[in-house]
Short mmCIF file of C-alpha atoms in Angstrom, two decimals:
data_model
loop_
_atom_site.label_atom_id
_atom_site.label_comp_id
_atom_site.label_asym_id
_atom_site.label_seq_id
_atom_site.Cartn_x
_atom_site.Cartn_y
_atom_site.Cartn_z
CA MET F 5 -5.33 7.52 5.81
CA SER F 6 -3.97 5.93 2.67
CA VAL F 7 -0.71 5.02 4.30
CA SER F 8 0.47 4.37 7.87
CA VAL F 9 4.27 4.26 8.34
CA ILE F 10 5.28 1.99 11.45
CA THR F 11 8.52 2.38 13.08
CA LEU F 12 10.20 0.85 16.39
CA ASN F 13 12.32 2.90 19.03
CA TYR F 14 14.84 0.87 20.89
CA ASN F 15 17.36 3.43 22.74
CA GLU F 16 17.85 5.44 19.55
CA THR F 17 15.49 8.31 19.97
CA PRO F 18 18.31 10.40 18.21
CA THR F 19 18.11 8.36 15.01
CA THR F 20 14.55 7.95 15.32
CA CYS F 21 13.95 11.46 15.29
CA GLU F 22 16.29 11.63 11.97
CA MET F 23 14.03 9.07 10.31
CA LEU F 24 10.73 11.24 11.38
CA ASP F 25 12.80 14.19 9.69
CA SER F 26 12.50 12.06 6.48
CA ILE F 27 9.02 11.50 6.67
CA ARG F 28 8.12 15.31 7.07
CA ARG F 29 10.19 16.09 3.98
CA GLN F 30 7.82 13.29 1.91
CA GLY F 31 5.81 14.83 -0.61
CA TYR F 32 3.00 12.19 -0.26
CA THR F 33 1.35 13.26 3.01
CA ASP F 34 -1.39 11.18 3.41
CA LEU F 35 -0.16 9.19 6.09
CA GLU F 36 0.04 8.79 9.57
CA VAL F 37 3.07 7.51 11.46
CA LEU F 38 3.20 5.60 14.46
CA VAL F 39 6.16 5.15 16.89
CA VAL F 40 6.46 2.20 18.99
CA ASP F 41 8.91 2.42 21.97
CA ASN F 42 10.25 -1.19 22.73
CA ALA F 43 10.66 -0.43 26.44
CA SER F 44 13.70 1.88 25.77
CA ARG F 45 15.76 2.54 28.85
CA GLU F 46 14.35 6.15 29.47
CA ASN F 47 11.10 7.04 28.12
CA PRO F 48 11.04 9.54 25.05
CA GLN F 49 7.72 10.06 24.95
CA ARG F 50 7.40 13.66 25.89
CA LEU F 51 10.17 14.29 23.46
CA PHE F 52 8.21 12.70 21.05
CA GLN F 53 5.20 14.92 22.08
CA GLU F 54 7.07 18.09 22.10
CA HIS F 55 8.54 18.08 18.75
CA TYR F 56 6.43 15.55 16.55
CA PRO F 57 2.67 16.20 17.89
CA GLU F 58 1.80 14.59 14.56
CA VAL F 59 3.11 11.04 15.79
CA HIS F 60 0.99 8.39 17.50
CA PHE F 61 3.08 7.18 20.60
CA ILE F 62 2.86 3.90 21.88
CA ARG F 63 5.03 2.71 24.97
CA SER F 64 5.78 -0.78 25.45
CA ILE F 65 6.48 -2.16 28.86
CA ALA F 66 8.96 -5.14 27.53
CA ASN F 67 10.64 -5.47 24.57
CA LEU F 68 8.73 -7.45 22.00
CA GLY F 69 11.41 -8.01 19.34
CA PHE F 70 11.06 -6.73 15.92
CA ALA F 71 7.56 -8.70 14.70
CA GLY F 72 5.85 -8.11 18.45
CA GLY F 73 6.43 -4.43 18.53
CA ASN F 74 5.62 -3.61 15.20
CA ASN F 75 2.08 -5.97 15.76
CA LEU F 76 1.68 -3.62 18.65
CA ALA F 77 0.63 -1.02 16.11
CA LEU F 78 -1.68 -2.51 14.47
CA PRO F 79 -5.24 -1.90 16.24
CA VAL F 80 -4.43 1.92 16.16
CA ALA F 81 -3.26 1.95 12.58
CA THR F 82 -5.81 2.73 10.16
CA GLY F 83 -4.16 2.92 6.72
CA LYS F 84 -5.06 0.76 3.51
CA TYR F 85 -1.51 0.42 3.24
CA LEU F 86 0.92 -0.27 6.07
CA PHE F 87 4.61 0.73 5.65
CA PHE F 88 7.20 -0.96 8.25
CA LEU F 89 10.16 0.63 8.47
CA ASN F 90 13.39 0.63 10.23
CA ASN F 91 13.99 3.76 12.69
CA ASP F 92 17.36 3.56 11.07
CA THR F 93 16.65 4.88 7.57
CA GLU F 94 15.97 8.07 5.84
CA LEU F 95 14.06 8.19 2.77
CA ALA F 96 13.67 9.93 -0.95
CA PRO F 97 11.29 12.53 -0.71
CA ASP F 98 9.26 10.54 -3.55
CA CYS F 99 9.71 7.38 -1.97
CA ILE F 100 6.12 6.67 -0.07
CA GLN F 101 4.61 8.32 -3.49
CA ARG F 102 6.42 5.65 -5.47
CA MET F 103 5.22 2.91 -3.32
CA VAL F 104 1.60 3.71 -3.08
CA ASP F 105 1.13 4.34 -6.67
CA PHE F 106 2.73 0.99 -7.43
CA MET F 107 0.67 -0.65 -5.29
CA GLU F 108 -2.36 0.80 -6.24
CA SER F 109 -1.24 -0.28 -10.04
CA HIS F 110 -0.34 -4.11 -9.10
CA PRO F 111 -3.43 -5.06 -7.12
CA GLU F 112 -1.77 -8.51 -6.85
CA THR F 113 1.10 -7.55 -4.58
CA GLY F 114 1.22 -8.35 -0.75
CA LEU F 115 4.32 -7.18 0.05
CA LEU F 116 6.57 -4.48 -1.66
CA SER F 117 9.92 -3.14 -0.61
CA PRO F 118 12.05 -0.26 -1.97
CA LEU F 119 15.54 -0.43 -3.03
CA ILE F 120 17.76 -0.28 -0.23
CA CYS F 121 21.00 1.74 -0.23
CA TYR F 122 23.49 2.27 2.99
CA PHE F 123 23.47 5.08 4.17
CA PRO F 124 26.72 7.61 2.94
CA ASP F 125 28.37 7.72 6.17
CA GLN F 126 28.23 4.00 6.56
CA GLN F 127 29.53 3.01 3.48
CA LEU F 128 33.15 1.85 2.68
CA GLN F 129 34.43 5.19 1.01
CA ASP F 130 36.45 5.08 -1.93
CA SER F 131 36.87 7.05 -5.45
CA CYS F 132 33.31 6.02 -6.42
CA SER F 133 30.54 8.43 -5.14
CA LEU F 134 27.62 6.13 -6.32
CA PRO F 135 25.39 4.87 -3.82
CA LEU F 136 26.19 1.07 -2.37
CA ILE F 137 23.21 -1.26 -2.51
CA GLN F 138 22.18 -3.26 0.61
CA TYR F 139 19.20 -5.02 -1.13
CA ALA F 140 17.76 -4.97 -4.48
CA GLY F 141 16.01 -8.21 -3.74
CA MET F 142 16.07 -11.77 -2.84
CA THR F 143 16.36 -14.91 -4.12
CA PRO F 144 14.43 -17.87 -2.50
CA VAL F 145 15.97 -19.95 0.44
CA THR F 146 17.28 -23.18 -0.92
CA PRO F 147 15.84 -26.35 0.93
CA ILE F 148 19.25 -28.38 1.73
CA THR F 149 21.16 -25.31 3.41
CA GLY F 150 18.36 -22.62 4.67
CA ARG F 151 20.43 -19.83 3.22
CA ASN F 152 19.32 -17.34 0.43
CA GLU F 153 20.89 -14.58 -1.63
CA ILE F 154 20.67 -10.30 -1.47
CA ILE F 155 19.87 -9.12 -4.93
CA GLY F 156 23.07 -5.91 -5.69
CA ALA F 157 24.71 -6.38 -1.90
CA ARG F 158 27.68 -4.57 -1.98
CA THR F 159 27.15 -3.31 -5.37
CA ARG F 160 27.26 0.80 -6.88
CA ASP F 161 23.87 1.66 -7.76
CA ARG F 162 24.37 1.90 -11.40
CA GLY F 163 21.00 1.79 -12.49
CA GLN F 164 21.55 -2.00 -13.11
CA TYR F 165 18.14 -2.90 -10.63
CA ALA F 166 16.11 0.09 -12.43
CA HIS F 167 12.69 -1.56 -12.96
CA ALA F 168 10.43 -3.24 -10.73
CA ARG F 169 10.30 -6.90 -10.21
CA THR F 170 9.31 -10.07 -8.23
CA THR F 171 11.51 -11.44 -6.06
CA ALA F 172 11.58 -13.92 -3.39
CA TYR F 173 11.47 -12.14 0.04
CA ALA F 174 10.89 -8.31 1.05
CA HIS F 175 13.29 -6.78 3.10
CA GLY F 176 12.42 -5.82 7.32
CA ALA F 177 13.77 -2.32 7.12
CA ALA F 178 10.66 -1.49 4.73
CA MET F 179 7.86 -3.48 3.36
CA MET F 180 4.92 -2.48 3.21
CA ILE F 181 1.36 -4.40 3.04
CA PRO F 182 -1.69 -3.86 1.95
CA ARG F 183 -4.26 -3.78 4.82
CA LYS F 184 -6.38 -6.14 3.17
CA VAL F 185 -3.60 -8.82 2.71
CA LEU F 186 -2.57 -8.33 6.47
CA ASP F 187 -6.38 -8.87 7.38
CA GLN F 188 -6.13 -12.15 5.37
CA VAL F 189 -2.75 -13.68 6.30
CA GLY F 190 -2.45 -12.29 9.56
CA ALA F 191 0.47 -10.26 11.66
CA MET F 192 4.02 -11.31 11.58
CA TRP F 193 4.95 -14.59 13.57
CA GLU F 194 6.34 -13.06 17.22
CA GLY F 195 8.11 -16.25 17.40
CA TYR F 196 11.56 -14.98 16.23
CA PHE F 197 12.22 -12.02 18.18
CA LEU F 198 14.99 -10.81 15.74
CA TYR F 199 15.54 -11.62 11.92
CA TYR F 200 13.78 -13.91 9.65
CA GLU F 201 10.29 -12.37 10.38
CA GLU F 202 10.04 -10.64 7.11
CA LEU F 203 10.73 -13.75 4.90
CA ASP F 204 8.52 -15.75 6.89
CA TRP F 205 5.81 -13.53 6.19
CA ALA F 206 6.69 -13.12 2.61
CA GLU F 207 6.29 -17.05 2.61
CA ARG F 208 3.09 -17.07 3.76
CA ILE F 209 2.17 -14.13 1.77
CA ARG F 210 2.69 -16.12 -1.60
CA LYS F 211 1.16 -18.80 -0.38
CA ALA F 212 -1.98 -16.74 -0.13
CA GLY F 213 -1.88 -15.82 -3.57
CA TYR F 214 -0.06 -13.05 -3.64
CA GLU F 215 3.36 -11.79 -4.97
CA VAL F 216 6.32 -9.57 -3.44
CA TRP F 217 7.92 -6.68 -5.04
CA VAL F 218 10.95 -4.66 -5.40
CA GLU F 219 10.13 -1.20 -6.49
CA PRO F 220 13.78 0.54 -7.05
CA ARG F 221 12.38 4.04 -8.04
CA ALA F 222 11.42 4.38 -4.45
CA LYS F 223 14.70 4.43 -2.36
CA ILE F 224 15.72 4.76 1.34
CA TRP F 225 19.11 4.57 2.86
CA HIS F 226 19.62 2.78 5.90
CA LYS F 227 22.24 2.95 8.84
CA GLU F 228 22.33 -0.46 9.66
CA SER F 229 25.26 -0.72 11.71
CA TYR F 230 23.43 1.99 14.00
CA THR F 231 20.98 -0.81 15.27
CA LEU F 232 23.23 -4.19 15.80
CA ASP F 233 26.89 -5.14 15.98
CA LYS F 234 27.18 -7.46 13.05
CA MET F 235 29.32 -9.90 14.65
CA GLY F 236 27.58 -9.44 18.31
CA THR F 237 26.91 -12.91 20.31
CA THR F 238 22.94 -11.66 19.89
CA LYS F 239 22.73 -11.76 16.32
CA ILE F 240 24.92 -15.19 16.20
CA PHE F 241 22.22 -16.92 18.68
CA TYR F 242 19.37 -15.32 16.56
CA MET F 243 20.58 -16.21 13.05
CA ALA F 244 21.30 -19.70 14.06
CA ARG F 245 17.79 -20.08 15.94
CA ASN F 246 15.81 -18.35 13.14
CA ARG F 247 17.29 -20.34 10.87
CA VAL F 248 16.43 -23.48 12.28
CA LEU F 249 12.89 -22.29 13.42
CA PHE F 250 12.37 -20.86 9.62
CA MET F 251 13.13 -24.55 7.79
CA ARG F 252 10.90 -25.93 10.46
CA ARG F 253 7.54 -23.78 9.73
CA GLN F 254 8.21 -23.17 6.07
CA ARG F 255 10.07 -26.53 4.93
CA PRO F 256 8.48 -29.62 6.71
CA GLY F 257 8.17 -33.11 5.93
CA LEU F 258 10.63 -35.10 4.29
CA GLY F 259 12.67 -31.91 2.81
CA LEU F 260 13.27 -30.82 6.48
CA TRP F 261 15.38 -33.81 7.04
CA GLY F 262 17.77 -32.78 4.17
CA PHE F 263 18.62 -29.94 6.23
CA TYR F 264 19.10 -31.51 9.36
CA GLY F 265 21.81 -33.99 7.62
CA TYR F 266 23.53 -30.35 6.30
CA LEU F 267 23.33 -28.85 9.54
CA SER F 268 24.28 -31.73 11.43
CA LEU F 269 27.22 -32.93 9.44
CA ILE F 270 28.75 -29.83 7.82
CA LEU F 271 27.14 -26.26 9.32
CA VAL F 272 27.94 -27.00 13.03
CA PRO F 273 30.94 -28.52 12.25
CA ILE F 274 32.77 -26.28 10.17
CA ASN F 275 31.63 -23.01 12.56
CA THR F 276 32.26 -24.86 15.52
CA THR F 277 36.21 -25.71 14.33
CA ARG F 278 36.33 -21.86 12.94
CA MET F 279 35.31 -20.67 15.89
CA LEU F 280 37.37 -22.56 18.24
CA LEU F 281 40.37 -22.20 15.95
CA ALA F 282 39.94 -18.04 16.15
CA GLY F 283 39.36 -18.52 20.07
CA GLN F 284 35.79 -17.24 19.98
CA TRP F 285 34.37 -18.99 22.61
CA THR F 286 31.68 -16.48 23.78
CA GLN F 287 30.43 -16.48 19.76
CA MET F 288 30.92 -20.48 20.01
CA ARG F 289 28.25 -20.68 23.05
CA ALA F 290 26.14 -18.30 21.32
CA PHE F 291 25.91 -20.52 17.82
CA TRP F 292 25.51 -23.48 19.66
CA ARG F 293 22.51 -22.37 22.36
CA GLY F 294 20.72 -20.67 18.75
CA VAL F 295 20.66 -24.11 17.03
CA TRP F 296 19.63 -25.67 19.93
CA SER F 297 17.06 -23.39 20.65
CA GLY F 298 15.93 -23.50 17.06
CA LEU F 299 15.49 -27.11 17.41
CA THR F 300 13.29 -27.38 20.54
CA THR F 301 11.24 -24.11 20.40
CA LYS F 302 7.58 -24.91 20.20
CA LEU F 303 6.21 -24.00 17.02
CA SER F 304 2.71 -21.69 18.21
CA GLY F 305 0.72 -19.13 16.76
CA ILE F 306 0.69 -17.97 13.21
#
């Protein structure tokens, strides 16, 4: 097989089925599809076997998180390219073909994402019918704040990002990696569990001498709100925790102390005050737990 499509399912079987239907509509057919069920409450294996017999189904007995779940499929995947795809996405019919074409003509590419737009039902509707962009690339993480920006976020797709370009990071909702790069760099680090895995991976891939690209002629639509409440305590915890973890892993040395200064003197006081004034006690506790976990979690593994 040329492409192994790998996706996670976690208590969202109907949404995963919509994504699989989208895969079936691809013009590119030299592919295999692997669905990893990340310990959903109900085992959907029978449903997938009955309605999607072409799918390789893998059932995890525990929720391994984003990286752990995807990594579970790696020993089974046979593709020259591995396409990690969120289950809450749908693809343009030529998406995979365009991504493979780009990979074949740009052997220096270590990681590739398509243009990602919000799924129409999830958009803030107005008189403009143009798709709302979620991702057209990313800027580098700054050494002091540990933050970066998503290029094109919440702008209308008017063709302003029509050409492929290098970028700092791929997007975890849809990213393709050549098998040879995976074998050289290794799999995603599983210590994050949720968020920042693709940023960490892109850092390692670029350090190995490869480039990260976005190919806007390949397009997907992302039903992001189907997956996780944007303001939930789970996201607050992991975003705070993993921001610190990422900086510890990828910005070690003297530069890390600049981030620690920003964290202790600006970020923590401002966020704590804001949440206190808003009466967001649960969110504040999640934020503090995340920061503490980020500072104390052992940096083991890859």
